[in-house]
Coordinates of C-alpha atoms and ligand atoms in Angstrom, one line a residue:
M1 CA -55.7 -44.9 -81.1
Y2 CA -57.0 -47.1 -78.8
K3 CA -60.0 -49.8 -80.0
P4 CA -61.2 -51.9 -78.2
E5 CA -61.0 -54.5 -80.7
M6 CA -56.7 -54.8 -79.5
N7 CA -58.3 -56.2 -76.6
G8 CA -59.2 -59.6 -78.2
V9 CA -56.9 -63.1 -78.7
V10 CA -55.6 -63.1 -82.9
Y11 CA -55.4 -66.9 -84.2
Q12 CA -53.7 -66.5 -87.3
I13 CA -53.9 -69.0 -90.6
W14 CA -52.1 -70.2 -92.8
P15 CA -54.7 -71.7 -95.6
R16 CA -52.9 -74.1 -97.4
S17 CA -51.9 -76.1 -94.0
F18 CA -54.9 -75.7 -91.8
K19 CA -58.0 -77.4 -93.5
D20 CA -58.8 -79.3 -96.8
S21 CA -62.6 -79.7 -97.1
N22 CA -63.0 -80.7 -100.3
D23 CA -60.3 -83.9 -100.8
D24 CA -57.7 -81.9 -103.1
G25 CA -55.1 -82.2 -100.0
I26 CA -55.0 -78.7 -100.0
G27 CA -56.1 -76.7 -97.4
D28 CA -58.9 -74.0 -98.4
L29 CA -62.0 -71.2 -97.0
Q30 CA -64.9 -74.2 -96.5
G31 CA -62.0 -75.8 -94.4
I32 CA -61.9 -73.1 -92.5
I33 CA -65.9 -72.3 -91.9
S34 CA -65.5 -76.1 -90.5
K35 CA -63.7 -75.1 -88.4
L36 CA -65.0 -72.0 -86.6
D37 CA -66.9 -73.5 -84.1
Y38 CA -63.6 -75.1 -82.7
L39 CA -62.3 -71.6 -82.7
K40 CA -65.2 -69.7 -81.2
D41 CA -64.6 -72.5 -78.5
L42 CA -60.9 -72.0 -78.2
G43 CA -62.1 -68.0 -77.3
I44 CA -60.6 -66.9 -79.9
T45 CA -61.7 -63.0 -81.1
T46 CA -59.6 -62.9 -84.6
I47 CA -58.5 -64.2 -87.0
W48 CA -55.3 -63.6 -89.4
L49 CA -55.9 -64.9 -92.2
C50 CA -52.6 -65.1 -94.4
P51 CA -53.3 -64.3 -98.8
V52 CA -55.5 -65.8 -100.1
Y53 CA -55.8 -63.9 -103.3
V54 CA -54.6 -65.4 -106.4
S55 CA -51.6 -66.1 -106.4
P56 CA -48.5 -68.2 -108.7
N57 CA -47.4 -69.5 -105.2
V58 CA -43.8 -69.0 -105.7
D59 CA -44.0 -67.6 -102.0
Y60 CA -47.1 -68.8 -101.2
G61 CA -50.0 -66.1 -101.7
Y62 CA -47.5 -63.6 -100.9
D63 CA -46.8 -63.1 -104.8
V64 CA -50.5 -61.9 -105.7
S65 CA -51.7 -61.8 -109.4
D66 CA -55.4 -60.6 -108.6
Y67 CA -56.3 -58.6 -105.6
Y68 CA -59.7 -59.1 -106.3
N69 CA -60.3 -63.0 -106.5
I70 CA -59.6 -65.9 -104.4
Q71 CA -57.2 -68.2 -105.6
P72 CA -58.9 -70.9 -106.9
E73 CA -57.7 -73.6 -105.0
Y74 CA -58.7 -72.3 -101.9
G75 CA -62.6 -71.5 -103.0
S76 CA -64.1 -68.5 -104.4
L77 CA -65.6 -65.4 -103.6
S78 CA -68.6 -66.3 -102.4
D79 CA -66.8 -69.1 -100.0
M80 CA -64.9 -65.9 -98.5
D81 CA -68.2 -64.2 -98.0
Q82 CA -69.7 -67.0 -96.6
L83 CA -66.7 -66.9 -94.2
I84 CA -66.5 -63.4 -92.9
Q85 CA -70.6 -63.6 -92.9
E86 CA -69.9 -67.1 -90.6
A87 CA -66.9 -65.4 -88.8
K88 CA -69.1 -62.4 -87.8
N89 CA -72.5 -64.9 -86.1
R90 CA -69.6 -66.2 -84.0
G91 CA -68.1 -62.9 -83.0
I92 CA -65.2 -63.9 -84.7
G93 CA -63.3 -60.5 -87.4
I94 CA -61.5 -61.5 -90.7
L95 CA -58.1 -60.1 -90.6
M96 CA -56.9 -59.9 -94.3
D97 CA -53.4 -59.9 -95.1
L98 CA -51.8 -56.7 -97.2
V99 CA -49.5 -57.6 -99.4
A100 CA -48.9 -54.0 -101.0
N101 CA -44.6 -54.1 -101.1
H102 CA -44.8 -55.6 -104.6
T103 CA -47.1 -58.1 -106.7
S104 CA -46.7 -61.3 -108.7
N105 CA -44.4 -60.7 -111.4
Q106 CA -47.7 -62.6 -113.5
H107 CA -50.0 -59.2 -112.5
P108 CA -51.9 -57.4 -115.4
W109 CA -50.0 -54.2 -114.0
F110 CA -46.3 -56.3 -114.5
Q111 CA -47.7 -58.4 -117.7
A112 CA -48.8 -54.7 -119.4
A113 CA -45.7 -52.7 -118.1
L114 CA -43.4 -55.7 -119.4
K115 CA -45.7 -55.5 -123.2
D116 CA -45.3 -51.3 -123.9
P117 CA -42.7 -49.7 -122.6
Q118 CA -44.9 -46.5 -122.9
S119 CA -47.3 -48.5 -120.1
K120 CA -48.1 -45.9 -118.0
Y121 CA -47.7 -49.4 -115.4
R122 CA -44.3 -49.2 -116.6
D123 CA -44.1 -46.5 -113.1
Y124 CA -46.2 -48.7 -110.9
Y125 CA -42.9 -50.8 -110.5
I126 CA -38.8 -50.4 -109.8
F127 CA -37.1 -50.4 -113.5
K128 CA -33.7 -49.3 -113.9
Q129 CA -31.0 -49.5 -115.9
G130 CA -28.2 -52.0 -115.0
K131 CA -24.0 -50.2 -114.0
N132 CA -21.5 -51.7 -116.0
N133 CA -24.0 -54.4 -117.4
K134 CA -24.4 -55.0 -114.0
E135 CA -28.0 -54.4 -111.3
P136 CA -28.5 -50.7 -111.0
N137 CA -26.9 -51.2 -107.1
N138 CA -25.5 -53.6 -104.5
W139 CA -28.4 -54.4 -102.3
I140 CA -28.9 -57.9 -101.2
G141 CA -32.5 -59.5 -102.1
L142 CA -34.0 -60.5 -98.6
F143 CA -34.4 -64.4 -99.7
G144 CA -30.5 -64.4 -101.8
G145 CA -29.0 -63.0 -104.0
S146 CA -29.5 -59.4 -105.9
A147 CA -32.5 -57.7 -105.5
W148 CA -32.7 -56.9 -108.8
T149 CA -33.8 -59.2 -111.7
K150 CA -33.8 -58.8 -115.3
S151 CA -36.7 -57.3 -117.5
N152 CA -37.3 -58.2 -121.1
Q153 CA -35.0 -54.6 -122.0
P154 CA -31.3 -55.3 -122.7
N155 CA -29.4 -54.2 -119.8
E156 CA -32.6 -53.2 -117.7
Y157 CA -33.8 -55.2 -114.4
V158 CA -36.8 -54.3 -111.9
L159 CA -36.5 -54.0 -108.2
T160 CA -37.3 -57.3 -106.4
L161 CA -36.6 -57.5 -102.5
F162 CA -37.9 -61.2 -101.8
T163 CA -38.2 -63.8 -104.9
P164 CA -37.5 -62.7 -108.0
N165 CA -41.5 -63.5 -109.0
Q166 CA -42.0 -60.3 -106.8
V167 CA -41.7 -56.9 -107.9
D168 CA -42.1 -54.1 -105.9
L169 CA -44.3 -51.7 -106.3
N170 CA -42.9 -47.7 -107.2
W171 CA -45.3 -46.2 -103.8
E172 CA -43.9 -42.9 -104.8
N173 CA -46.9 -43.2 -107.8
P174 CA -49.9 -42.2 -106.3
E175 CA -52.1 -43.5 -109.0
V176 CA -50.3 -47.1 -106.8
R177 CA -51.0 -45.5 -103.5
Q178 CA -55.1 -45.5 -104.5
E179 CA -54.7 -48.9 -106.4
I180 CA -53.8 -49.9 -103.4
Y181 CA -56.5 -48.1 -101.3
K182 CA -58.9 -48.8 -103.4
V183 CA -58.1 -52.7 -103.1
M184 CA -58.9 -51.9 -99.5
K185 CA -62.0 -50.7 -99.4
F186 CA -63.0 -53.5 -101.8
W187 CA -62.4 -55.6 -98.8
M188 CA -63.7 -53.9 -96.2
N189 CA -66.8 -53.0 -97.8
K190 CA -67.2 -56.7 -98.0
G191 CA -67.0 -56.9 -94.2
V192 CA -63.3 -57.7 -93.1
A193 CA -62.2 -56.7 -89.6
G194 CA -59.1 -55.1 -91.4
F195 CA -55.4 -55.9 -92.4
R196 CA -52.4 -57.7 -91.7
M197 CA -49.7 -55.6 -94.0
D198 CA -46.7 -56.7 -95.3
V199 CA -43.5 -55.7 -94.9
I200 CA -45.2 -51.8 -95.1
N201 CA -42.2 -50.4 -93.1
I202 CA -40.2 -51.1 -96.9
I203 CA -42.7 -49.6 -98.9
A204 CA -40.9 -46.2 -99.5
K205 CA -37.1 -46.8 -101.0
T206 CA -34.2 -44.2 -101.1
E207 CA -34.5 -42.2 -103.3
G208 CA -32.3 -43.1 -106.8
H209 CA -31.4 -46.1 -104.9
P210 CA -27.7 -46.2 -104.6
D211 CA -25.5 -48.8 -103.9
K212 CA -24.8 -49.2 -99.9
D213 CA -21.3 -49.8 -98.9
P214 CA -20.0 -48.9 -102.3
H215 CA -16.7 -49.7 -101.0
K216 CA -17.8 -52.8 -99.3
K217 CA -17.4 -56.1 -102.0
G218 CA -20.4 -57.9 -102.4
Y219 CA -24.3 -57.6 -102.6
Q220 CA -24.6 -56.0 -99.3
F221 CA -27.9 -55.5 -97.0
A222 CA -29.8 -51.9 -97.9
D223 CA -30.7 -51.2 -94.4
D224 CA -31.3 -47.8 -93.8
L225 CA -32.0 -47.4 -97.4
I226 CA -34.9 -49.1 -97.2
I227 CA -36.2 -49.1 -93.5
S228 CA -39.0 -47.3 -91.8
L229 CA -37.7 -44.3 -94.3
P230 CA -39.6 -41.3 -93.3
K231 CA -41.6 -41.2 -96.7
S232 CA -43.3 -44.7 -95.0
H233 CA -44.9 -42.5 -92.8
E234 CA -46.2 -40.3 -95.6
Y235 CA -47.5 -42.8 -97.2
L236 CA -49.3 -44.1 -94.1
H237 CA -50.7 -40.9 -93.3
E238 CA -52.3 -40.9 -96.3
M239 CA -53.8 -44.8 -96.2
Y240 CA -55.0 -43.7 -92.5
A241 CA -56.0 -40.1 -94.2
E242 CA -58.5 -42.4 -97.3
V243 CA -59.0 -45.5 -95.9
L244 CA -57.9 -46.3 -92.4
S245 CA -60.3 -43.5 -90.5
K246 CA -63.1 -44.0 -92.8
Y247 CA -63.2 -48.0 -92.5
P248 CA -63.6 -48.9 -88.3
G249 CA -61.2 -51.8 -88.3
L250 CA -58.2 -53.1 -87.2
Y251 CA -54.4 -52.3 -89.3
L252 CA -51.4 -53.8 -87.7
G253 CA -48.2 -53.7 -89.6
E254 CA -45.6 -56.4 -90.1
G255 CA -42.1 -54.3 -89.6
M256 CA -39.2 -55.5 -90.8
L257 CA -36.2 -54.9 -88.3
V258 CA -37.6 -52.4 -86.3
N259 CA -37.3 -50.8 -83.3
P260 CA -39.0 -49.0 -80.6
Q261 CA -38.4 -45.7 -81.7
S262 CA -39.9 -46.6 -85.4
C263 CA -42.8 -48.7 -84.0
A264 CA -43.5 -45.5 -81.5
S265 CA -44.4 -43.8 -85.1
Y266 CA -46.1 -46.4 -86.9
S267 CA -48.2 -47.8 -83.6
G268 CA -47.9 -44.4 -81.2
F269 CA -51.7 -44.0 -80.2
D270 CA -51.5 -40.8 -81.6
Q271 CA -50.4 -41.3 -84.9
K272 CA -52.9 -41.6 -87.3
E273 CA -51.3 -44.4 -89.0
L274 CA -51.4 -47.9 -87.6
D275 CA -52.8 -49.7 -84.7
M276 CA -49.8 -51.9 -83.7
M277 CA -47.3 -53.5 -84.9
F278 CA -44.7 -56.8 -84.9
H279 CA -41.2 -57.2 -84.3
F280 CA -39.1 -59.9 -84.8
D281 CA -36.3 -59.8 -81.9
L282 CA -37.4 -62.5 -80.0
V283 CA -37.9 -64.9 -82.9
L284 CA -34.9 -64.0 -84.2
I285 CA -33.1 -64.6 -80.7
G286 CA -29.3 -66.0 -81.0
C287 CA -29.3 -65.4 -84.9
G288 CA -26.5 -62.7 -86.7
P289 CA -27.6 -59.3 -87.7
L290 CA -29.2 -60.5 -91.2
G291 CA -31.7 -62.4 -89.9
K292 CA -32.6 -66.5 -89.6
Y293 CA -29.9 -67.8 -91.5
D294 CA -27.2 -66.1 -89.7
F295 CA -25.9 -68.5 -87.9
R296 CA -22.4 -66.9 -86.8
K297 CA -24.4 -67.0 -83.0
L298 CA -24.5 -70.2 -83.5
Y299 CA -28.4 -69.5 -82.7
R300 CA -27.6 -70.3 -79.3
W301 CA -29.3 -67.9 -76.7
K302 CA -29.8 -67.7 -72.6
P303 CA -33.5 -67.1 -70.7
Q304 CA -32.1 -63.6 -69.7
D305 CA -31.4 -62.4 -73.9
F306 CA -35.1 -63.7 -73.8
K307 CA -35.9 -61.2 -71.0
S308 CA -34.2 -58.5 -72.0
I309 CA -35.8 -58.5 -75.2
F310 CA -39.4 -58.6 -74.0
Y311 CA -39.0 -56.2 -71.1
K312 CA -37.5 -54.0 -73.4
W313 CA -40.3 -53.7 -76.1
Q314 CA -42.8 -54.8 -73.2
E315 CA -41.5 -51.4 -71.5
A316 CA -41.5 -49.2 -74.4
S317 CA -44.6 -50.0 -76.0
Y318 CA -46.0 -49.5 -72.4
K319 CA -44.3 -45.9 -71.6
D320 CA -44.3 -44.7 -74.9
R321 CA -47.6 -45.7 -75.7
F322 CA -47.2 -47.4 -78.8
W323 CA -49.2 -50.9 -79.4
M324 CA -47.8 -54.2 -80.7
G325 CA -48.9 -57.3 -81.7
N326 CA -47.8 -59.9 -79.3
F327 CA -46.8 -63.5 -81.1
L328 CA -43.6 -66.6 -80.6
S329 CA -44.5 -68.4 -83.7
N330 CA -46.2 -67.7 -87.0
H331 CA -45.2 -68.5 -90.4
D332 CA -42.4 -67.6 -91.4
N333 CA -40.9 -68.6 -87.6
G334 CA -40.6 -72.4 -86.7
R335 CA -42.6 -73.9 -84.2
S336 CA -42.5 -71.7 -80.1
V337 CA -42.3 -74.8 -78.5
S338 CA -39.4 -76.0 -80.3
R339 CA -37.9 -72.2 -81.3
F340 CA -38.3 -71.2 -77.1
G341 CA -38.7 -74.2 -75.5
D342 CA -38.3 -78.0 -75.4
E343 CA -40.1 -80.3 -77.4
K344 CA -39.1 -83.9 -75.9
K345 CA -39.4 -84.3 -71.9
Y346 CA -41.3 -80.4 -70.9
R347 CA -42.9 -80.1 -74.2
L348 CA -46.3 -79.8 -72.2
P349 CA -44.9 -77.1 -68.9
S350 CA -42.7 -75.7 -71.9
A351 CA -45.5 -74.8 -74.8
K352 CA -48.1 -73.3 -72.3
A353 CA -45.3 -71.1 -70.0
F354 CA -44.7 -69.6 -73.7
I355 CA -48.5 -69.1 -74.7
M356 CA -48.2 -67.6 -71.2
S357 CA -46.0 -65.4 -71.5
T358 CA -48.0 -63.8 -74.8
M359 CA -51.4 -64.3 -73.3
T360 CA -50.2 -61.5 -70.5
A361 CA -48.0 -59.6 -72.0
Y362 CA -48.8 -55.4 -72.8
G363 CA -50.0 -55.7 -76.7
T364 CA -52.6 -57.7 -78.5
P365 CA -52.0 -61.9 -78.4
F366 CA -51.5 -63.9 -81.1
I367 CA -51.8 -67.4 -81.5
Y368 CA -50.7 -69.6 -84.2
Q369 CA -51.9 -72.2 -85.8
G370 CA -51.3 -75.1 -84.1
E371 CA -49.1 -73.4 -81.0
E372 CA -52.8 -74.3 -78.9
I373 CA -51.7 -78.0 -79.2
G374 CA -47.9 -77.7 -78.5
M375 CA -47.1 -78.6 -82.0
T376 CA -43.6 -78.9 -83.1
N377 CA -41.0 -78.8 -85.5
M378 CA -40.1 -81.2 -87.8
K379 CA -36.5 -82.5 -89.9
I380 CA -37.8 -82.5 -93.2
D381 CA -36.4 -83.7 -96.2
E382 CA -34.8 -82.1 -98.2
Q383 CA -36.8 -83.5 -101.2
D384 CA -39.8 -82.4 -99.6
W385 CA -39.0 -78.6 -99.0
K386 CA -41.2 -75.6 -100.2
D387 CA -39.5 -72.7 -98.7
F388 CA -38.5 -70.3 -101.1
E389 CA -36.5 -69.1 -98.8
A390 CA -35.2 -71.6 -97.2
I391 CA -34.0 -73.2 -100.8
S392 CA -32.5 -70.2 -101.9
D393 CA -30.4 -69.9 -98.2
Y394 CA -29.5 -73.1 -98.5
K395 CA -27.4 -72.4 -101.8
M396 CA -26.7 -69.3 -100.7
L397 CA -24.8 -70.4 -96.8
Q398 CA -22.9 -73.1 -99.5
S399 CA -21.8 -70.1 -102.1
M400 CA -20.9 -67.2 -100.0
M401 CA -20.8 -69.0 -96.5
H402 CA -18.8 -72.3 -97.4
L403 CA -20.3 -74.1 -95.3
P404 CA -20.4 -77.6 -96.0
A405 CA -24.3 -79.5 -97.5
F406 CA -24.8 -81.2 -94.4
I407 CA -24.2 -78.2 -92.0
A408 CA -26.2 -75.9 -94.2
K409 CA -28.8 -78.8 -94.2
K410 CA -28.9 -78.5 -90.6
I411 CA -29.5 -74.9 -90.7
V412 CA -32.4 -75.2 -92.9
Q413 CA -34.0 -77.9 -91.5
K414 CA -33.9 -75.6 -88.1
M415 CA -34.9 -72.6 -89.2
T416 CA -36.8 -73.2 -92.4
R417 CA -40.7 -71.5 -92.8
D418 CA -41.9 -75.2 -93.5
N419 CA -41.5 -75.9 -90.1
A420 CA -44.4 -73.7 -89.2
R421 CA -46.4 -75.1 -92.3
T422 CA -46.6 -78.7 -92.0
I423 CA -50.4 -80.3 -92.2
M424 CA -52.3 -78.7 -88.8
Q425 CA -53.0 -81.9 -86.6
W426 CA -56.9 -82.1 -85.8
D427 CA -56.4 -86.2 -85.1
D428 CA -54.1 -88.8 -85.3
G429 CA -56.0 -90.5 -88.2
P430 CA -53.4 -91.2 -91.9
H431 CA -53.9 -87.5 -92.5
A432 CA -54.2 -86.5 -88.9
G433 CA -58.1 -85.1 -90.3
F434 CA -57.0 -82.2 -92.6
S435 CA -58.1 -84.2 -95.4
S436 CA -58.9 -87.5 -96.4
V437 CA -56.4 -88.0 -99.2
K438 CA -52.7 -87.6 -99.0
P439 CA -51.9 -83.5 -98.4
W440 CA -49.9 -81.2 -100.1
F441 CA -47.6 -80.8 -97.5
V442 CA -45.7 -82.8 -94.6
L443 CA -47.5 -84.4 -92.2
N444 CA -45.2 -84.9 -88.9
P445 CA -45.1 -88.4 -87.8
N446 CA -45.9 -87.0 -83.9
H447 CA -49.8 -86.1 -85.1
K448 CA -50.5 -89.5 -83.8
T449 CA -49.8 -88.4 -80.3
I450 CA -49.7 -84.5 -80.9
N451 CA -53.5 -83.5 -82.4
V452 CA -56.4 -81.3 -81.5
K453 CA -58.5 -84.9 -81.0
H454 CA -56.6 -85.7 -77.5
D455 CA -55.8 -82.8 -76.1
Q456 CA -59.6 -81.9 -76.3
Q457 CA -60.1 -84.9 -74.3
D458 CA -57.6 -84.4 -71.7
Q459 CA -57.9 -82.1 -69.3
D460 CA -54.2 -81.2 -68.9
S461 CA -53.6 -80.2 -72.1
I462 CA -52.0 -77.5 -74.2
L463 CA -54.8 -76.6 -75.3
N464 CA -56.8 -76.7 -72.7
F465 CA -54.5 -74.8 -71.1
T466 CA -54.6 -72.1 -73.6
K467 CA -58.2 -72.4 -73.2
E468 CA -58.5 -70.8 -69.8
L469 CA -55.4 -68.4 -70.9
I470 CA -57.4 -66.9 -73.5
A471 CA -60.8 -66.7 -70.9
Y472 CA -59.0 -65.1 -68.6
H473 CA -57.5 -62.5 -70.5
Q474 CA -61.0 -61.2 -72.0
A475 CA -62.3 -61.5 -68.3
H476 CA -59.3 -59.3 -66.8
S477 CA -58.9 -55.8 -68.3
V478 CA -55.7 -55.8 -66.0
L479 CA -54.7 -58.4 -69.3
Q480 CA -55.4 -55.8 -71.8
Q481 CA -55.1 -52.4 -70.9
G482 CA -53.2 -52.7 -67.4
S483 CA -49.8 -51.6 -67.1
F484 CA -46.8 -53.4 -67.1
A485 CA -43.3 -53.2 -65.1
S486 CA -40.8 -55.4 -65.0
T487 CA -39.5 -57.0 -61.7
M488 CA -37.1 -59.7 -60.3
T489 CA -34.7 -58.6 -64.0
S490 CA -31.6 -60.6 -62.9
H491 CA -33.1 -63.5 -62.0
P492 CA -31.5 -66.0 -64.2
Q493 CA -34.0 -67.8 -65.8
I494 CA -37.7 -66.6 -64.2
L495 CA -39.4 -63.9 -66.7
A496 CA -41.1 -62.1 -63.7
Y497 CA -43.7 -58.7 -64.6
I498 CA -47.2 -57.1 -62.8
R499 CA -49.5 -56.2 -65.2
E500 CA -52.0 -53.6 -62.6
D501 CA -55.0 -51.5 -63.2
E502 CA -57.9 -50.0 -60.6
Q503 CA -59.2 -54.0 -60.0
E504 CA -56.4 -55.8 -59.7
K505 CA -52.2 -56.3 -59.2
L506 CA -51.1 -59.9 -61.1
L507 CA -47.6 -61.3 -61.3
I508 CA -46.4 -62.8 -63.5
L509 CA -44.1 -65.4 -62.8
I510 CA -42.4 -67.9 -66.1
N511 CA -39.5 -70.4 -65.6
L512 CA -37.7 -70.5 -69.0
D513 CA -35.3 -73.0 -68.5
H514 CA -35.0 -76.4 -68.5
K515 CA -34.0 -76.2 -65.0
H516 CA -35.7 -75.4 -61.3
A517 CA -35.3 -72.4 -60.4
T518 CA -35.3 -70.5 -56.9
F519 CA -36.5 -67.2 -55.7
K520 CA -37.7 -65.5 -53.1
A521 CA -40.7 -63.3 -53.5
D522 CA -41.8 -59.7 -52.4
N523 CA -43.2 -58.8 -49.2
Y524 CA -47.2 -59.0 -50.2
K525 CA -49.8 -60.3 -47.7
E526 CA -51.3 -62.4 -49.7
M527 CA -50.0 -64.0 -53.6
R528 CA -52.8 -65.9 -55.2
T529 CA -52.5 -68.5 -58.2
Q530 CA -55.0 -68.0 -60.5
L531 CA -53.1 -70.3 -63.2
C532 CA -50.0 -72.4 -63.0
N533 CA -49.2 -74.2 -66.1
Y534 CA -48.7 -77.6 -63.9
S535 CA -51.8 -79.7 -62.7
T536 CA -50.6 -79.7 -59.4
Y537 CA -48.8 -76.7 -57.3
G538 CA -48.8 -75.4 -53.6
P539 CA -49.4 -71.9 -53.0
M540 CA -47.0 -69.3 -53.1
V541 CA -45.1 -68.4 -50.4
E542 CA -42.0 -66.5 -49.9
K543 CA -38.8 -68.7 -50.5
M544 CA -40.0 -71.0 -53.9
V545 CA -38.7 -73.6 -56.0
F546 CA -39.7 -73.4 -59.6
R547 CA -40.1 -76.7 -61.5
P548 CA -38.9 -76.8 -65.2
Y549 CA -41.2 -74.2 -67.4
E550 CA -43.4 -73.8 -64.6
A551 CA -45.5 -70.6 -65.2
R552 CA -48.1 -68.8 -62.9
I553 CA -50.4 -65.7 -62.6
V554 CA -50.5 -64.4 -59.4
Q555 CA -52.9 -62.1 -58.0
L556 CA -51.4 -60.1 -55.2
V557 CA -52.8 -58.9 -52.4
G558 CA -52.1 -55.7 -50.2
Q559 CA -48.5 -55.2 -48.9
M560 CA -47.1 -56.0 -45.9
P561 CA -46.9 -53.3 -43.3
Ligands
TEU1 O1 -42.2 -61.3 -94.5 C1 -41.0 -60.6 -94.3 C2 -40.3 -61.0 -93.5 O2 -39.6 -59.8 -92.8 C3 -40.2 -62.3 -92.7 O3 -39.8 -62.9 -93.3 C4 -39.1 -61.8 -91.1 O4 -38.1 -61.3 -91.4 C5 -39.2 -63.3 -90.6 O5 -40.1 -63.7 -90.2 C6 -38.3 -63.3 -89.3 O6 -37.5 -64.0 -89.3 C7 -43.4 -61.2 -95.3 C8 -44.5 -62.2 -95.2 O7 -45.0 -62.5 -93.4 C9 -43.5 -63.7 -95.9 O8 -44.7 -65.2 -95.4 C10 -43.3 -63.0 -96.8 O9 -42.1 -64.0 -97.6 C11 -42.3 -62.5 -96.9 O10 -43.0 -60.9 -96.6 C12 -42.7 -61.6 -98.9 O11 -43.8 -61.1 -98.8
CA2 CA1 -59.3 -78.4 -100.7

């Protein structure tokens, strides 16, 4: 269903690396509060706050051991109350991250299940007898290895689709569902503006957990045995009835391996489930079907590949009336300027160009911390790696894919989630203004030149262009709820599309390449450039050459006779 909050601009914060307020080298809630004026000035309307619940931090907060309290290193419940209030005072809503597919194995529910096999909490999780002295089935874990972890009973396992420390909740159990709804109401009553829901489309698993392709050797991806099952919709309809319909807010779902059809049922306007979904087809561009560490396509892609994915999702969501959150980087995927643009010669125009694609697309735009200043990936030394997925896949690439270590390392350094978790670069100081002590994680040496303070003082900076884009998006409803139509679809480099409503018609033109691009404009009476990512630019004329990564928002006035 349409909600005004969907017209906003969301800024994603991964708290551990955002801003440290008490000089322990770790980002925290007071640090975020100290940056709310910066975010207000940027023009964002909503913050998606990655998990800050109590957690052993095996997966940095996505392994929750207490949904009702704040991880002490991030602060306290009263800090959270203050953040919610201070943000509200600035017209900014806070979305919490609902991690409901699994809990940490340190959660009291799981600890009780281990202690007493008769405990009611055993049915909160998916315990299963092994088969022929092996795991109950052949499912692969999403971070490598088996999807099952031995419990404390002989020949018994528990489902752990992610790390072995993240135990999948049994959503079949109505008590589990009620527990999650209770958590949601607790935080909504505290004034949060809604939730981003972690891997929400895999909360249902096929009855009996059968093998996937039993004739195949080795572990197999459970795929259609866990992805977007009909029961997941039953659960979300119940969640809608019990929580979402009673607590006005913004509810977005992260969907693993979703497609336009499944998203139409998760975030379709009339579905009574979620307000929007994320897909990962763009951030996984150039990867094989098994995700970011499937290197078999050598991570190669062309502008046309980006265009076809972009058009596929934009046309489907507009035509079939479902809503998406548009993003090009987040805490799980590399920095967008490194992943899609050119972090060296054309860092400025390319960072701006890709932010423009997000800001002008049909759906709600998301900016990830640091994306607004064009922060880049960083070649992180192995001894500094923190990302469980990367460390686990580094071993898998060598053991299962038989890659030599140096190749596996190159792949990890390119795709690791750590790239997105380097310390936020506020200024050129020794710890980039993040803290006055050595931060918990690596800081990109390029913070000397790539930082907020520098960008605030440079009219032509990525930060100032992002600010302009956000202001333009917020001032032009055509970019919020206007129609979407692809155009120039066969052009090899330029991503072009039209957004239109009763007030105006905009043509967005983005050269996705580091090479010049020529094109012939359609026969419009007048084309007025509204925004361009190059500080100097000529007028729009019929036949034009676009510079590397040149991007424009053009207002179209009247058709030629
Ligand atoms: O991520 C799971 C997931 O679907 C992503 O890893 C996605 O496959 C990837 O971004 C594609 O490149 C969610 C959280 O975002 C992640 O941080 C957690 O580690 C994971 O769930 C388990 O909670
Ligand atoms: Ca701190």
